[in-house]
Coordinates of C-alpha atoms and ligand atoms in Angstrom, one line a residue:
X1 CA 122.8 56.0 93.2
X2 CA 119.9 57.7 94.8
X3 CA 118.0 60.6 93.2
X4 CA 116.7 63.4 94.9
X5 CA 114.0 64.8 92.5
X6 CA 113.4 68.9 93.4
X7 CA 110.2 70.6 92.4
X8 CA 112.5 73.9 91.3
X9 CA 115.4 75.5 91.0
X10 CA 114.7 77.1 94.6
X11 CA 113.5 74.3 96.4
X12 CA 114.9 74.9 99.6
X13 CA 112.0 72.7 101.6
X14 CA 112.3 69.7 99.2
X15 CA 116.5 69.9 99.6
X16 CA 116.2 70.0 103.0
X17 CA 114.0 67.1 103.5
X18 CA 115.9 65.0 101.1
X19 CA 119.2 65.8 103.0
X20 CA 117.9 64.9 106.3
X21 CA 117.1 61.9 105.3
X22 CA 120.0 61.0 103.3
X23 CA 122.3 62.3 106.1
X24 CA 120.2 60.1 109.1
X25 CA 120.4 57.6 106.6
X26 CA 124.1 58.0 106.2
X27 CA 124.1 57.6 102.8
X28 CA 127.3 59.9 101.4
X29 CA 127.3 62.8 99.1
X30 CA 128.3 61.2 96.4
X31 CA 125.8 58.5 96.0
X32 CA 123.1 61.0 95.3
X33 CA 121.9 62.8 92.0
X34 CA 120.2 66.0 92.3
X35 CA 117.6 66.8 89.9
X36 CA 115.1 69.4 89.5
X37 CA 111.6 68.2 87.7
X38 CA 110.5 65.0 86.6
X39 CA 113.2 62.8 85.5
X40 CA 112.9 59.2 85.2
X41 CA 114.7 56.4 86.9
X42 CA 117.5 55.6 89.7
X43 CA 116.2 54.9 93.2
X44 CA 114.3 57.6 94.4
X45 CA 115.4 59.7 98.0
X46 CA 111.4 59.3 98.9
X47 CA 111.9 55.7 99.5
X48 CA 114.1 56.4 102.3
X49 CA 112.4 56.4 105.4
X50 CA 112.2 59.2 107.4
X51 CA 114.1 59.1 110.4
X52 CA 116.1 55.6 109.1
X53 CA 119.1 54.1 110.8
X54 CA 118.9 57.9 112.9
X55 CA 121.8 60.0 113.3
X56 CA 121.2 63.7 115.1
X57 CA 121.7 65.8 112.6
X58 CA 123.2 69.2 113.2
X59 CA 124.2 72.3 112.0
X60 CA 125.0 75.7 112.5
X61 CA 122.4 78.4 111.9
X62 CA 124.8 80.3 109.7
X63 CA 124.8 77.2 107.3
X64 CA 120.9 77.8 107.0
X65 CA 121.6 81.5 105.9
X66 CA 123.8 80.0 103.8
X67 CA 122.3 77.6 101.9
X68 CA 119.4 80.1 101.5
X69 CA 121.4 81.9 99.4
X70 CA 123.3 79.2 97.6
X71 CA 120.7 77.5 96.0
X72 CA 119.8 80.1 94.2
X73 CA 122.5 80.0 92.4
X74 CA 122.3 78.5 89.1
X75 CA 125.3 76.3 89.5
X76 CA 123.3 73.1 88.9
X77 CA 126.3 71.4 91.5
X78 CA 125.0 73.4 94.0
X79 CA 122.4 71.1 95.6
X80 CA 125.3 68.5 95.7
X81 CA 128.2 71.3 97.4
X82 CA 125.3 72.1 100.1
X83 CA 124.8 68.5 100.7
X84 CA 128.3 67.8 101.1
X85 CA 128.8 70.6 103.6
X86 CA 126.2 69.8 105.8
X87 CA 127.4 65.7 105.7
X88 CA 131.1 67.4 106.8
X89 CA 129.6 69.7 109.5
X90 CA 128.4 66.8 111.5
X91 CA 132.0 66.3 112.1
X92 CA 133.7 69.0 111.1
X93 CA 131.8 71.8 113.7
X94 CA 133.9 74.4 113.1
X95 CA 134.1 74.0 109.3
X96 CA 132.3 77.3 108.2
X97 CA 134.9 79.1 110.0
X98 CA 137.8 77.8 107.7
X99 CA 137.5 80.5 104.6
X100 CA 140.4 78.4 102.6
X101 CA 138.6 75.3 102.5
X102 CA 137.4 74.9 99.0
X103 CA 133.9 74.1 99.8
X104 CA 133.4 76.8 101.8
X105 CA 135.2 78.5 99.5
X106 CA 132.8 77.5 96.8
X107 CA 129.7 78.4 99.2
X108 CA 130.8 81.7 100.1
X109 CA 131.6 82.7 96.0
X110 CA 128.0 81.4 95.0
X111 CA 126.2 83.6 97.9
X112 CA 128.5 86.6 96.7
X113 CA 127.4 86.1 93.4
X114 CA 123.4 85.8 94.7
X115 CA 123.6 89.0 96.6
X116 CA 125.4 90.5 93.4
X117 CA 123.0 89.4 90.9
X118 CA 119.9 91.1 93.1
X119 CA 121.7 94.2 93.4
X120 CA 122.1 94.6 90.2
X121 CA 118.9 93.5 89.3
X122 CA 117.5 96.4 91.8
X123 CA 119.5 99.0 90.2
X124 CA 118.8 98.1 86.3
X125 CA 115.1 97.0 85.9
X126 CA 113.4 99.6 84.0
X127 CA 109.9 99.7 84.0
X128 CA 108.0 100.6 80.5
X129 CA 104.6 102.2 80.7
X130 CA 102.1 100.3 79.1
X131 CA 98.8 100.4 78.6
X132 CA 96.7 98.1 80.8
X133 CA 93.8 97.7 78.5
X134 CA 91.4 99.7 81.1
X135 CA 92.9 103.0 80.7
X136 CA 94.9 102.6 83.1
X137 CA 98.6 102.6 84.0
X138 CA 100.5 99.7 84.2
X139 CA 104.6 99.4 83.8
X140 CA 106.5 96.3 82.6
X141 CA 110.2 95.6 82.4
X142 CA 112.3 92.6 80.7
X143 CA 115.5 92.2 83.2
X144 CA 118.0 88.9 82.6
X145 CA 119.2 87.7 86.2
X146 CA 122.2 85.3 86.3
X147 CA 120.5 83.1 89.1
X148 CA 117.1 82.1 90.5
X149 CA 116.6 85.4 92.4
X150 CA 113.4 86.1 91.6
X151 CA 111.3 85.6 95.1
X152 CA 114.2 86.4 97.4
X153 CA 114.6 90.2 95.3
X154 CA 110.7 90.5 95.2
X155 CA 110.0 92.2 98.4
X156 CA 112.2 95.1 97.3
X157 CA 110.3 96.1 93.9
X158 CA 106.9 95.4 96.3
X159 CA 107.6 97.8 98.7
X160 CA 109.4 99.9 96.2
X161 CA 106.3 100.5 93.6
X162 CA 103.9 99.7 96.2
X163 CA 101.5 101.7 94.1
X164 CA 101.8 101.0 90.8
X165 CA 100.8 98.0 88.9
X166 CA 104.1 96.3 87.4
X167 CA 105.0 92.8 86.0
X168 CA 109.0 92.0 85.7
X169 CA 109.4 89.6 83.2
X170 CA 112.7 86.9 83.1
X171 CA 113.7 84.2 81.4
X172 CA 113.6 82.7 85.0
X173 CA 109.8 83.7 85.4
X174 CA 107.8 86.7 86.1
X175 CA 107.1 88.7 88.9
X176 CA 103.6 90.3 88.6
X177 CA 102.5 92.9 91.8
X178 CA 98.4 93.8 91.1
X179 CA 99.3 96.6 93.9
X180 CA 98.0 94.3 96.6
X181 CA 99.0 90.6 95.6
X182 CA 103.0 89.6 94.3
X183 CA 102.6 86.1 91.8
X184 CA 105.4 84.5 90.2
X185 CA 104.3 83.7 86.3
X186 CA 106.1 81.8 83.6
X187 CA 109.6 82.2 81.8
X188 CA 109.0 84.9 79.6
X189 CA 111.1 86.0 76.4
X190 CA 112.5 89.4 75.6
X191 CA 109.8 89.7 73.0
X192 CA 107.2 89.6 75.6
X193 CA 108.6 93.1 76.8
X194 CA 107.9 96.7 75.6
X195 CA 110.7 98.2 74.1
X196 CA 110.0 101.9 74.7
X197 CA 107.9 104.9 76.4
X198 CA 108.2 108.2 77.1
X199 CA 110.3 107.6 80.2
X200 CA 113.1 106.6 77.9
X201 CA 113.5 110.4 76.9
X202 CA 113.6 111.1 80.2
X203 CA 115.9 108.9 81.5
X204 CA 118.9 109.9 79.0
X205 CA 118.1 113.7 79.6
X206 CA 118.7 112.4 82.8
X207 CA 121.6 110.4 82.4
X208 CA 123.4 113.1 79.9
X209 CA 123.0 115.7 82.4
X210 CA 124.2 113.8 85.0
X211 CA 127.1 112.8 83.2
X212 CA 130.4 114.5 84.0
X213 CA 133.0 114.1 81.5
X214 CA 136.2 115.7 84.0
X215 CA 135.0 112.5 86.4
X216 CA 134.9 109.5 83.2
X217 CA 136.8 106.4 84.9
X218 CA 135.4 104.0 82.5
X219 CA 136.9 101.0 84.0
X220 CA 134.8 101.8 87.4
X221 CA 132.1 102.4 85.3
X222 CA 131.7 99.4 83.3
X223 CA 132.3 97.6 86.8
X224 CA 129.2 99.3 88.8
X225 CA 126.8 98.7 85.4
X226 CA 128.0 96.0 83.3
X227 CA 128.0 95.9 79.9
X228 CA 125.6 93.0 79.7
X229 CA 123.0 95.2 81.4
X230 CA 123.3 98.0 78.9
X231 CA 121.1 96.5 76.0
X232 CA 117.9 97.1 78.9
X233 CA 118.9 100.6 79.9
X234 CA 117.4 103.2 77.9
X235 CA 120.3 105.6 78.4
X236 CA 123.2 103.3 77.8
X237 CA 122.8 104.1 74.0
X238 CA 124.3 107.5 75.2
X239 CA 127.3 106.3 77.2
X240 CA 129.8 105.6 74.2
X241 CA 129.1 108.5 72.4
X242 CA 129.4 110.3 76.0
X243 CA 132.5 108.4 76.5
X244 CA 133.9 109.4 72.5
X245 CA 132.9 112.8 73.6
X246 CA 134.4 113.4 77.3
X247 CA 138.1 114.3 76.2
X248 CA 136.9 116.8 73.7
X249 CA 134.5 118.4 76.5
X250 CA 137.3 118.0 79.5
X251 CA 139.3 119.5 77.3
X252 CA 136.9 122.6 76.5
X253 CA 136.0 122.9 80.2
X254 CA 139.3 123.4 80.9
X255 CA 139.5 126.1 78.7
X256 CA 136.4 128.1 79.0
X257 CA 136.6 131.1 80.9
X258 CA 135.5 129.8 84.4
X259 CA 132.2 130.7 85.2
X260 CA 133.4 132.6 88.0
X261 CA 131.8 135.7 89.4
X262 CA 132.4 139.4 89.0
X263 CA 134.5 141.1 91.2
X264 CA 132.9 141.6 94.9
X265 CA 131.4 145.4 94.7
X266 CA 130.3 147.3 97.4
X267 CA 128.9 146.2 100.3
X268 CA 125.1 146.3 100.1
X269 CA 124.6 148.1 103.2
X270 CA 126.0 151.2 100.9
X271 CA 122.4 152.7 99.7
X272 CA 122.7 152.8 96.0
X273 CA 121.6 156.0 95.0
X274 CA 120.6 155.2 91.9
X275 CA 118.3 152.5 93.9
X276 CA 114.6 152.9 92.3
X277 CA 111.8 153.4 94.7
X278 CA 110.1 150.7 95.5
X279 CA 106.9 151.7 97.1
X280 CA 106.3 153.3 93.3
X281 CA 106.2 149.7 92.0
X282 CA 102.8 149.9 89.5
X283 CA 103.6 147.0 87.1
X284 CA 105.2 143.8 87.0
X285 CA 107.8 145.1 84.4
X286 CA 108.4 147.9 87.1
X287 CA 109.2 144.9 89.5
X288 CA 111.6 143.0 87.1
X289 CA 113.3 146.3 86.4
X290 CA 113.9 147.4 90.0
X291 CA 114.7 144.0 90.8
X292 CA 118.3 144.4 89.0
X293 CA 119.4 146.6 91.4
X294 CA 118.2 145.0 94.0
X295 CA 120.7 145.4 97.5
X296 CA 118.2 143.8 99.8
X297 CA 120.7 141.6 100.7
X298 CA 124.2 141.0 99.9
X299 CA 124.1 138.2 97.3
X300 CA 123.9 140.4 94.5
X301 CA 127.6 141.0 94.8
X302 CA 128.7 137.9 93.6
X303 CA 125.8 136.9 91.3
X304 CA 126.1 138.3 87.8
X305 CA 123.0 139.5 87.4
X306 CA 119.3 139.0 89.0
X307 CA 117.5 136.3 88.0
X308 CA 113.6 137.2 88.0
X309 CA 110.7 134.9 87.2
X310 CA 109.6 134.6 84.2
X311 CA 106.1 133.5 82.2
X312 CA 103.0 134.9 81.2
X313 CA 102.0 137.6 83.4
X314 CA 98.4 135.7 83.1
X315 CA 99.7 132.2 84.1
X316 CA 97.2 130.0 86.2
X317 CA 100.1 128.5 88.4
X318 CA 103.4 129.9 89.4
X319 CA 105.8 127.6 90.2
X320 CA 108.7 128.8 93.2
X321 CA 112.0 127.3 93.1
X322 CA 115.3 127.7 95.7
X323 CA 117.8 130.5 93.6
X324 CA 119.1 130.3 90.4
X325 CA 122.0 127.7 89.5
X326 CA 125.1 128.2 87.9
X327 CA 123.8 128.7 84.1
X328 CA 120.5 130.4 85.7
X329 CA 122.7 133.2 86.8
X330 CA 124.6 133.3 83.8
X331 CA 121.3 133.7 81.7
X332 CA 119.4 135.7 83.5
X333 CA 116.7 132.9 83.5
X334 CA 115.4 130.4 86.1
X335 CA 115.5 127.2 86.0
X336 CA 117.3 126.4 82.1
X337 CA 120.2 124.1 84.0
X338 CA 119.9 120.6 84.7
X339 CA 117.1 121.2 87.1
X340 CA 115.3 123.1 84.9
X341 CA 115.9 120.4 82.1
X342 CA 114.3 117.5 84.5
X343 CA 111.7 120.2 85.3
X344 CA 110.8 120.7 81.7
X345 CA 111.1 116.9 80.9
X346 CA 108.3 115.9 84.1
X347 CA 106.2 118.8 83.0
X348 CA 105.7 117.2 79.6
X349 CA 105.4 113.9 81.1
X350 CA 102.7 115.2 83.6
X351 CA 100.7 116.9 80.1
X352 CA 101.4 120.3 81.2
X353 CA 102.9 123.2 79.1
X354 CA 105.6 125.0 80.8
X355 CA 105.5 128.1 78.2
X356 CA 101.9 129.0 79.9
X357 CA 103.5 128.7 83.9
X358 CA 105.1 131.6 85.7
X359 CA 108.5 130.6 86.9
X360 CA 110.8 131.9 89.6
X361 CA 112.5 131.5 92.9
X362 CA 112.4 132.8 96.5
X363 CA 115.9 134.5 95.7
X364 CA 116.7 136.0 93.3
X365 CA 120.7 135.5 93.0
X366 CA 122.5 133.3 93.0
X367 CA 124.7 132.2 96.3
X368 CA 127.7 129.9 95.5
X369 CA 131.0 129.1 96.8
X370 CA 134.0 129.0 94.8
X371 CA 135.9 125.4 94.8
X372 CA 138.5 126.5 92.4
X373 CA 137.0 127.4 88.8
X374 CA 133.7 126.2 89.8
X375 CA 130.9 127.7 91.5
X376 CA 129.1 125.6 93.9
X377 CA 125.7 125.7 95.1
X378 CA 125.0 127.2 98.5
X379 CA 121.7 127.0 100.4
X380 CA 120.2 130.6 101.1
X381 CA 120.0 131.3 104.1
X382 CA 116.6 132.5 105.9
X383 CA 117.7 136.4 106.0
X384 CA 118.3 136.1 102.4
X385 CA 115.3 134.5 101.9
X386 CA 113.4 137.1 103.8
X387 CA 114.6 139.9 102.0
X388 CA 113.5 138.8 98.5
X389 CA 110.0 137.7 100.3
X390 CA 109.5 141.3 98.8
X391 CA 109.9 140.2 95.0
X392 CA 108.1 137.1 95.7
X393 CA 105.3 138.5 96.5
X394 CA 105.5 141.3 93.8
X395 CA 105.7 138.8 91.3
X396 CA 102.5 137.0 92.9
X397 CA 100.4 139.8 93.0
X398 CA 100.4 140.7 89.4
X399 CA 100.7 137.6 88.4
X400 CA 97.3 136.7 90.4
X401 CA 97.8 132.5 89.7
X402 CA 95.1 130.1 90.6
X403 CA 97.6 128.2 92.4
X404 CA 101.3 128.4 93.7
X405 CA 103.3 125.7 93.8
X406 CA 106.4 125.1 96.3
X407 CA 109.4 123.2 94.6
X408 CA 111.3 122.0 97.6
X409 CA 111.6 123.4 101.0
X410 CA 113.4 126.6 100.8
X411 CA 110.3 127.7 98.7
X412 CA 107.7 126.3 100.6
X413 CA 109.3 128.3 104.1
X414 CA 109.5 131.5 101.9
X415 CA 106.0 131.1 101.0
X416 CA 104.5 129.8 104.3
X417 CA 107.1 130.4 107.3
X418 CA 106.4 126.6 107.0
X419 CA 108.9 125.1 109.6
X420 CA 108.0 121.5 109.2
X421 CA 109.4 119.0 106.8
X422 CA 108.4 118.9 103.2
X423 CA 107.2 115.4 103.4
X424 CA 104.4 116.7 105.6
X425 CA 103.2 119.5 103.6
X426 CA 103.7 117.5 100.2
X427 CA 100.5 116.0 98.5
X428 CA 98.5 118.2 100.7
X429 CA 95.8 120.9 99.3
X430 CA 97.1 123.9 101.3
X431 CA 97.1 128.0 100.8
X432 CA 98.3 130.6 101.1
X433 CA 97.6 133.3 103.8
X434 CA 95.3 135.2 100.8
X435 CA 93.8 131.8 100.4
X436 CA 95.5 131.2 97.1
X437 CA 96.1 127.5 97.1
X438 CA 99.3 125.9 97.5
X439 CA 101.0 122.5 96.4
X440 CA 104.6 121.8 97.8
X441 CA 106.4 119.0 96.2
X442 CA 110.5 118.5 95.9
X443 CA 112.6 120.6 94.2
X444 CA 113.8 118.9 90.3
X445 CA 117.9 118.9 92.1
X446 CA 116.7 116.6 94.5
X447 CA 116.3 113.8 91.4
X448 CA 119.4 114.7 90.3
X449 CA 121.4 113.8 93.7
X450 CA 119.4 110.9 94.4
X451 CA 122.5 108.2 94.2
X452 CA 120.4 104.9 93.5
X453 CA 118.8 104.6 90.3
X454 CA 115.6 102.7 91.3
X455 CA 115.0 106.0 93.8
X456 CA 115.5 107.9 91.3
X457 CA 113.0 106.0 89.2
X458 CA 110.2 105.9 91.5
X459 CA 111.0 109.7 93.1
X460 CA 110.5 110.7 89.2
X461 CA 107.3 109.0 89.2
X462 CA 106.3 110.5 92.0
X463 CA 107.1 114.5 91.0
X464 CA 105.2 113.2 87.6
X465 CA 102.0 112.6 90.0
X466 CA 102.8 115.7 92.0
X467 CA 102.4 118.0 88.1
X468 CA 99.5 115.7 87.5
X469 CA 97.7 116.7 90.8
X470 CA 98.8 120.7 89.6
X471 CA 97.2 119.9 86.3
X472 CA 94.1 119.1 87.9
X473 CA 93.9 121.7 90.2
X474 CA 94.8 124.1 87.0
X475 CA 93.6 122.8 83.9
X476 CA 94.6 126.1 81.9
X477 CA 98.4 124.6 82.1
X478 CA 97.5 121.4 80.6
X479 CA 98.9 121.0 76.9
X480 CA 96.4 120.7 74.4
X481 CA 96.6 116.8 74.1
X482 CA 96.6 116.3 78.0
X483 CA 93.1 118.8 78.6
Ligands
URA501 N1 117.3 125.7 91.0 C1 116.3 126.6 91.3 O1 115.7 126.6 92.4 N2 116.0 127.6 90.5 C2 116.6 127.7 89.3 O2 116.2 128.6 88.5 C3 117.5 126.7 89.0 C4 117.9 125.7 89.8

């Protein structure tokens, strides 16, 4: 028996030399012993010679791909399944091709379950904000993958969090990115990890906002995020209590009055006569007063009521959303739906007090399309937002901030005429044409449709900066602890 001693679980350079020379060596699959790390006795695969009694070897490039993935599985008979393929291939050429054959059979399953395990692993790490003894920021998270995946799913949390500084620790070893070098550390233990942070809170305000009872398939559910991940996910402590609950609130949804709009009045190009004047405007509660009979445009037919900003009238920032959502236009208040929950919730995180900010939109009703009982979002379009310009900039010159800030791109065109992408404007100092300055960053319903959980991590983080960068510009919003 020969034994082929591997430096690690991964060691795809050390199996490949052993197996050329065992396979030019003809020596068969099942004379040798694979081992990873130093194990005593049997005759040792480095005291064949390289190149011995000399067969060309050959295989398919596909194999190569293959075995990549393979061996990091953590099948310990892996080594000896990839050997034993490549001894059949130099016969069998075609033997890849034949799915039913139980080694390739076997190959295939272990790859599947490679590609699985790093998928998952990309979707559930959760990083934990920790302190990095400097003052600084730094973000760890404990994951448990099923196989040695560690290097091959490494480039994607390195170009993911680029610029943060984050270890991953595994019982497999640790991935730690300095934000310029990636090293692979030690097994670590669970106890190693942090167990909480304020991201937590956020991430099942997230996840209970998110979560539609009417759509609960629990089966598919448990399928797409595995039980065995749950214990690491900050908001899995919600889903059975969600899950208990969803009848109860299917049920209620069902019979609530829809949230369906009044009955279409008027068309708006009928002058109301009981319209106020608007050049007599003196006072912002003039504004919010005329505003709710506003027939600039046509929205207000449908919308229950106008939805006018709201905040101090001395706030240093006003922040400009799209229109008001569903429960927006049923309360008469911007942004208290799910948006305005992740808004509130990235506020805190960023230090800054949303009580002393001046909140409001570039229109002013709300624009929907009925899909049966529901009410669904529909983009403003640029006449609509044209015709509120005229609030908008009511609201902004009594409120006089130090700074306006553009929450997606339907607010940063109203503001601006700004044509261009958001990315472009986004993280850039700009102003206003009165020279007030200007920060344009995305709107909070972006996070909330962003389908893959590690962009909606890191586009979270990044809002979180964007606040930050408001707080600095506009220290009066900062809460007390944060100034
Ligand atoms: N989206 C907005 O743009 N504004 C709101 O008030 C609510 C959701």
């Amino acid at each position: 028996m020969f034994v082929a001693r591997l430096s690690h679980p991964v060691d795809f350079e050390g199996w490949r030399g052993f197996a050329r020379r065992f396979a030019q060596a003809l020596v068969a699959p099942s004379a040798i012993d694979w081992r990873v790390g130093d194990h005593e006795g049997g005759l040792f695969g480095e005291d064949l010679v390289e190149g011995g009694e000399g067969r060309a070897l050959s295989v398919p490039r596909a194999f190569i791909a293959l075995a990549q993935e393979v061996i990091c599985h953590s099948d310990p008979a892996r080594f000896d399944l990839l050997y034993r393929l490549l001894w059949r291939l130099q016969e069998e050429k075609e033997l890849l091709q034949i799915a039913s054959d139980h080694d390739v059979h076997r190959a295939a399953a272990l790859a599947r379950a490679v590609r699985r395990d790093m998928h998952k692993m990309t979707a559930f790490v959760r990083f934990r904000e920790v302190d990095d003894g400097d003052g600084g920021e730094a973000f760890v998270a404990w994951f448990e993958p099923e196989h040695h995946i560690l290097e091959k799913v490494a480039p994607f949390f390195v170009e993911r969090f680029t610029t943060m500084r984050w270890t991953i620790l595994t019982p497999r070893g640790t991935l730690l990115w300095d934000g310029r070098e990636l090293k692979l550390g030690e097994a670590a233990t669970r106890a190693q990890a942090p167990t909480s942070d304020a991201m937590e809170e956020w991430w099942r305000t997230y996840y209970a906002s998110i979560f539609n009872p009417a759509r609960l398939k629990p089966k598919a559910m448990k399928a797409e995020m595995p039980v065995k991940y749950w214990r690491n996910l900050p908001e899995a402590e919600l889903i059975s209590p969600l899950i208990a609950d969803a009848t109860r609130r299917t049920q209620e949804m069902i019979m609530s009055a829809p949230t369906s709009p009044q009955k279409r009045r008027p068309a708006a190009s009928t002058p109301d006569p009981a319209a106020p004047d608007l050049s007599a405007i003196e006072s912002w509660e003039e504004a919010a007063s005329a505003a709710r009979s506003c027939r600039r445009c046509d929205l207000w037919c449908d919308a229950t009521q106008t939805v006018f900003g709201e905040g101090p009238r001395s706030a240093p920032v006003v922040f400009v959303g799209e229109q008001p959502g569903d429960q927006e236009d049923l309360a008469g208040t911007p942004f208290v739906g799910p948006a305005g929950k992740v808004f509130d919730r990235a506020m805190a995180e960023a230090g800054l007090d949303r009580t002393q900010a001046y909140v409001t939109n570039a229109v002013k009703h709300f624009k929907f399309q009925l899909r049966g009982k529901r009410r669904i979002h529909e983009k403003p379009n640029a006449g609509e937002v044209k015709a509120c310009r005229f609030w908008l900039d009511l609201e902004l010159g009594f409120v006089k901030p130090q700074l306006v800030v553009a929450l997606g791109a339907t607010a940063l065109k109203a503001l601006t005429g700004h044509a261009g992408s958001l990315a472009s404007a986004r993280g850039r100092e700009l102003a206003l044409p009165d020279g007030t300055p200007l920060l344009a960053t995305v709107h909070p319903s972006y996070l909330l449709r962003l389908p893959d959980e590690q962009a909606k991590e890191s586009e979270t983080k990044r809002f979180i900066t964007d606040l930050k960068h408001v707080g600095s510009l506009a220290p009066g919003l900062r809460l007390p602890r944060a100034a």
